[in-house]
XYZ file of C-alpha atoms in Angstrom:
312
model
C -233.526 112.927 -64.495
C -231.505 110.980 -67.031
C -227.808 111.038 -67.868
C -226.806 113.300 -70.742
C -226.388 111.669 -74.153
C -222.647 111.164 -74.712
C -222.887 109.495 -78.110
C -221.685 112.636 -79.911
C -218.884 113.531 -77.449
C -215.529 114.409 -78.944
C -212.967 111.614 -78.667
C -209.854 112.742 -76.794
C -206.565 111.401 -78.168
C -204.539 110.134 -75.230
C -201.364 109.191 -77.107
C -198.410 111.416 -76.158
C -195.813 111.912 -78.869
C -192.477 113.661 -79.001
C -192.412 117.127 -80.572
C -189.492 119.346 -81.503
C -186.446 118.618 -79.392
C -182.727 119.263 -79.108
C -180.061 118.577 -76.519
C -176.426 119.321 -75.878
C -173.952 121.173 -73.684
C -174.254 124.806 -72.614
C -171.814 127.311 -71.112
C -168.634 125.627 -72.355
C -166.140 128.355 -71.502
C -163.124 128.103 -73.776
C -159.980 130.225 -73.539
C -157.466 129.686 -76.357
C -153.987 131.204 -75.982
C -151.865 131.439 -79.117
C -148.228 131.460 -78.021
C -146.275 130.928 -81.238
C -144.262 134.040 -80.376
C -143.457 136.034 -77.232
C -146.544 138.195 -77.937
C -149.510 136.035 -76.963
C -153.087 136.261 -78.279
C -156.289 135.353 -76.399
C -159.612 134.063 -77.749
C -162.333 133.762 -75.093
C -165.600 132.060 -76.093
C -168.531 130.500 -74.252
C -170.045 127.842 -76.517
C -173.373 126.028 -76.743
C -173.763 122.792 -78.748
C -177.225 121.313 -79.360
C -178.070 118.439 -81.695
C -181.137 117.605 -83.802
C -181.757 114.137 -85.199
C -183.169 110.672 -84.611
C -183.406 110.633 -80.824
C -186.877 109.095 -80.455
C -185.608 105.924 -78.782
C -183.742 107.944 -76.165
C -186.950 109.665 -75.102
C -189.411 106.789 -75.549
C -187.301 103.866 -74.338
C -184.216 105.256 -72.613
C -182.123 103.653 -75.381
C -178.944 105.740 -75.546
C -177.498 104.209 -78.729
C -178.029 107.510 -80.584
C -177.358 109.803 -77.623
C -174.002 111.503 -78.152
C -173.154 112.461 -74.540
C -173.213 116.133 -73.713
C -169.827 115.547 -72.109
C -168.522 114.373 -75.487
C -169.845 117.547 -77.064
C -167.999 119.598 -74.427
C -164.759 117.712 -75.026
C -165.110 118.192 -78.788
C -165.304 121.966 -78.347
C -161.977 121.984 -76.496
C -160.345 119.529 -78.919
C -161.346 121.591 -81.956
C -159.842 124.686 -80.324
C -156.424 123.007 -80.491
C -156.392 123.812 -84.231
C -157.336 127.435 -83.498
C -160.591 129.356 -83.312
C -160.462 132.151 -85.876
C -163.896 133.759 -86.107
C -166.559 132.306 -83.797
C -168.792 131.748 -86.831
C -166.196 129.665 -88.681
C -165.420 127.726 -85.511
C -169.114 126.887 -84.978
C -169.589 125.826 -88.598
C -166.597 123.493 -88.299
C -167.919 122.121 -85.002
C -171.430 121.605 -86.347
C -170.294 119.901 -89.552
C -168.335 117.418 -87.432
C -171.422 116.225 -85.569
C -173.633 116.140 -88.673
C -171.026 114.387 -90.840
C -169.646 111.906 -88.281
C -172.889 110.726 -86.624
C -175.347 109.536 -89.256
C -178.395 109.983 -87.013
C -177.537 113.647 -86.278
C -179.299 115.654 -89.000
C -178.560 119.176 -87.808
C -178.337 121.357 -84.767
C -177.696 124.735 -83.221
C -174.283 125.971 -82.161
C -173.807 129.329 -80.477
C -171.003 131.362 -78.955
C -170.445 134.549 -76.992
C -166.974 136.046 -77.383
C -165.398 138.657 -75.138
C -162.283 140.658 -75.942
C -159.234 141.236 -73.775
C -157.117 144.372 -74.239
C -153.404 144.484 -73.542
C -152.424 146.215 -70.306
C -150.343 149.278 -71.252
C -146.902 149.371 -69.693
C -144.875 152.513 -70.360
C -147.229 153.321 -73.215
C -147.008 149.916 -74.927
C -149.446 147.015 -74.752
C -147.932 144.140 -72.766
C -147.105 140.893 -74.568
C -148.987 138.606 -72.191
C -150.990 140.681 -69.664
C -154.555 141.711 -70.474
C -157.629 143.445 -69.022
C -161.355 143.531 -69.781
C -163.368 146.691 -70.215
C -161.494 148.571 -72.912
C -162.381 148.901 -76.586
C -163.882 145.414 -76.632
C -166.158 145.730 -73.610
C -169.163 144.490 -75.563
C -169.785 140.792 -76.191
C -169.684 139.320 -79.692
C -172.282 136.640 -80.450
C -172.702 133.992 -83.131
C -175.269 131.289 -83.878
C -174.941 128.566 -86.508
C -177.959 126.422 -87.407
C -177.449 123.409 -89.646
C -180.811 122.303 -91.028
C -179.619 119.550 -93.353
C -176.634 118.603 -95.516
C -177.036 121.639 -97.770
C -178.578 124.315 -95.541
C -176.602 126.287 -92.963
C -177.706 129.589 -91.448
C -175.353 132.012 -89.682
C -176.474 134.806 -87.361
C -173.840 137.145 -85.928
C -174.221 139.919 -83.426
C -173.084 141.880 -80.415
C -174.440 142.688 -76.963
C -173.923 145.552 -74.533
C -172.277 147.986 -76.932
C -172.616 151.021 -74.654
C -172.918 154.321 -76.539
C -173.780 157.866 -75.448
C -173.767 161.290 -77.007
C -174.139 164.470 -75.000
C -176.047 166.501 -77.605
C -177.507 166.259 -81.125
C -180.606 164.503 -79.784
C -184.126 165.666 -78.952
C -187.681 164.442 -78.438
C -190.651 166.635 -79.396
C -194.060 166.409 -81.061
C -195.387 163.394 -79.156
C -199.029 163.090 -78.021
C -199.871 164.614 -74.665
C -202.658 163.456 -72.359
C -203.522 163.880 -68.675
C -200.734 161.444 -67.683
C -197.946 163.118 -69.658
C -195.352 164.908 -67.554
C -192.284 164.582 -69.810
C -191.186 167.984 -71.111
C -190.172 168.367 -74.742
C -186.478 168.915 -75.413
C -184.336 169.642 -78.445
C -181.064 168.982 -76.637
C -180.657 165.875 -74.508
C -178.259 163.044 -73.745
C -178.936 159.958 -75.849
C -177.566 156.754 -74.320
C -178.194 153.077 -74.970
C -176.651 149.596 -74.850
C -176.941 148.160 -78.339
C -177.807 144.526 -78.824
C -177.881 143.595 -82.504
C -178.040 140.346 -84.459
C -177.799 140.020 -88.210
C -178.634 137.178 -90.610
C -176.230 136.290 -93.425
C -177.303 134.897 -96.791
C -173.998 133.055 -97.288
C -171.334 131.200 -95.321
C -168.481 132.153 -97.656
C -167.610 135.266 -95.659
C -164.702 136.775 -93.775
C -166.740 136.952 -90.577
C -164.135 138.849 -88.570
C -163.838 141.569 -91.210
C -167.601 141.947 -91.563
C -168.086 142.051 -87.792
C -165.522 144.834 -87.472
C -167.193 146.736 -90.312
C -170.708 146.383 -88.881
C -169.511 147.516 -85.452
C -167.896 150.585 -87.005
C -171.026 151.387 -89.021
C -173.228 151.144 -85.924
C -170.958 153.475 -83.962
C -170.528 156.017 -86.761
C -174.235 156.105 -87.642
C -175.215 156.568 -84.000
C -172.828 159.513 -83.895
C -173.271 161.287 -87.222
C -176.869 162.538 -87.210
C -179.287 164.568 -85.124
C -181.559 162.021 -83.460
C -185.258 162.918 -83.305
C -186.047 159.608 -81.564
C -184.168 156.451 -80.668
C -186.429 154.631 -83.151
C -185.120 156.846 -85.953
C -181.536 156.244 -84.876
C -182.126 152.483 -84.780
C -183.575 152.556 -88.316
C -180.641 154.563 -89.675
C -178.137 152.194 -88.036
C -179.785 149.108 -89.556
C -180.232 150.775 -92.946
C -176.552 151.682 -93.082
C -175.520 148.096 -92.303
C -177.751 146.598 -95.017
C -176.645 149.147 -97.596
C -172.973 148.444 -96.913
C -173.210 144.647 -96.734
C -175.213 142.781 -99.397
C -174.306 139.506 -97.652
C -176.593 140.513 -94.750
C -180.364 140.150 -95.279
C -181.795 141.174 -91.923
C -180.725 142.849 -88.686
C -182.551 142.925 -85.340
C -182.019 145.449 -82.547
C -182.844 145.760 -78.876
C -181.868 149.171 -77.492
C -182.884 150.504 -74.070
C -183.319 154.259 -73.875
C -181.137 154.977 -70.843
C -182.659 158.222 -69.653
C -180.564 161.111 -68.322
C -182.606 163.849 -66.677
C -181.334 167.381 -66.017
C -181.118 167.960 -62.258
C -182.903 171.036 -60.929
C -180.194 172.944 -59.069
C -182.292 176.110 -58.584
C -183.068 175.306 -54.904
C -179.338 175.772 -54.298
C -179.164 179.024 -56.239
C -177.335 177.349 -59.115
C -177.991 177.233 -62.853
C -177.732 173.964 -64.756
C -177.398 174.478 -68.530
C -177.408 170.752 -69.386
C -174.319 169.999 -67.305
C -175.494 167.867 -64.360
C -177.775 164.901 -65.008
C -179.477 162.178 -63.038
C -178.870 158.833 -64.783
C -182.013 156.731 -64.271
C -181.241 153.010 -64.426
C -184.906 151.954 -64.321
C -187.493 152.082 -65.584
C -186.244 152.667 -69.099
C -187.670 152.788 -72.594
C -187.009 149.672 -74.664
C -186.832 150.121 -78.423
C -186.748 146.932 -80.524
C -186.989 146.576 -84.275
C -186.065 144.574 -87.349
C -184.615 145.990 -90.551
C -184.766 143.697 -93.577
C -184.506 143.751 -97.318
C -187.779 144.388 -99.104
C -189.123 141.170 -100.579
C -187.231 138.931 -98.165
C -189.330 135.861 -97.398
C -190.380 134.507 -94.022
C -187.283 133.945 -91.868
C -189.056 133.135 -88.604
C -187.992 129.477 -88.751
C -184.348 130.529 -88.986
C -184.640 132.758 -85.916
C -186.507 130.124 -83.895
C -184.450 129.118 -80.891
C -182.078 132.064 -81.308
C -182.045 134.529 -78.406
C -183.645 137.480 -80.144
C -186.444 140.004 -80.007
C -189.326 141.174 -82.184
């Protein structure tokens, strides 16, 4: 028995090369208090800074000449906050431009922020000047991502997480396929509840980001409310459609919305009727509805969304 002929074997390339990479500082929790009067203001952001550029020597040789320390990036976040934050988007653009403009080997990067809101504690019916609480009208988290690709290309993605909404009627679910495993009864009157996570892509950076965020949030809430929902998918589509119709500066919006089921409790064993008054709120498992609404004819944006916490 002879050895197999290996003359036509495929040559395996053993060189290992560096692929896509980025580095920086995560979870930089910044609290900025504006105290230019007796009535203080709070801005609370958690920031991520990650750089792209000529870092080959750092990886291949351990040569740190081009390695801006992550600690420096953290310190820069705090230093920039001294001049104020404003919108998280504008703050991230300013932060990113600093690294790209001041370090010639940094060609771009990704900067992200999550912002939470503090409400004033009411005292005798008036919001206190310098005492706050979480969990009021701003219980959701605002998000922002800025990606600088090169000197002329900057992408901004805004969003929100955990916007909890619920309506007690004007929702149903009928007409779905039924097989041997289907036990869910049809209903024309149910609770519809979800926690909205949404992110939207701008086509410009010349925007009043705070004003647009407030408008989008209002549109999402009003659209969720002001229609009879035949399915959470339909509601999600109408919410995204309303945002794109109202804001030409937004090209695309992505949603992740769990269907937080509320089931009517059978009270008949206790001799009681239950006309949609007492519900069992099931925390898991839950339906998960995710979708993207975009302008017709919009090109491929997958590269923009790469590295952005997203869905679909």
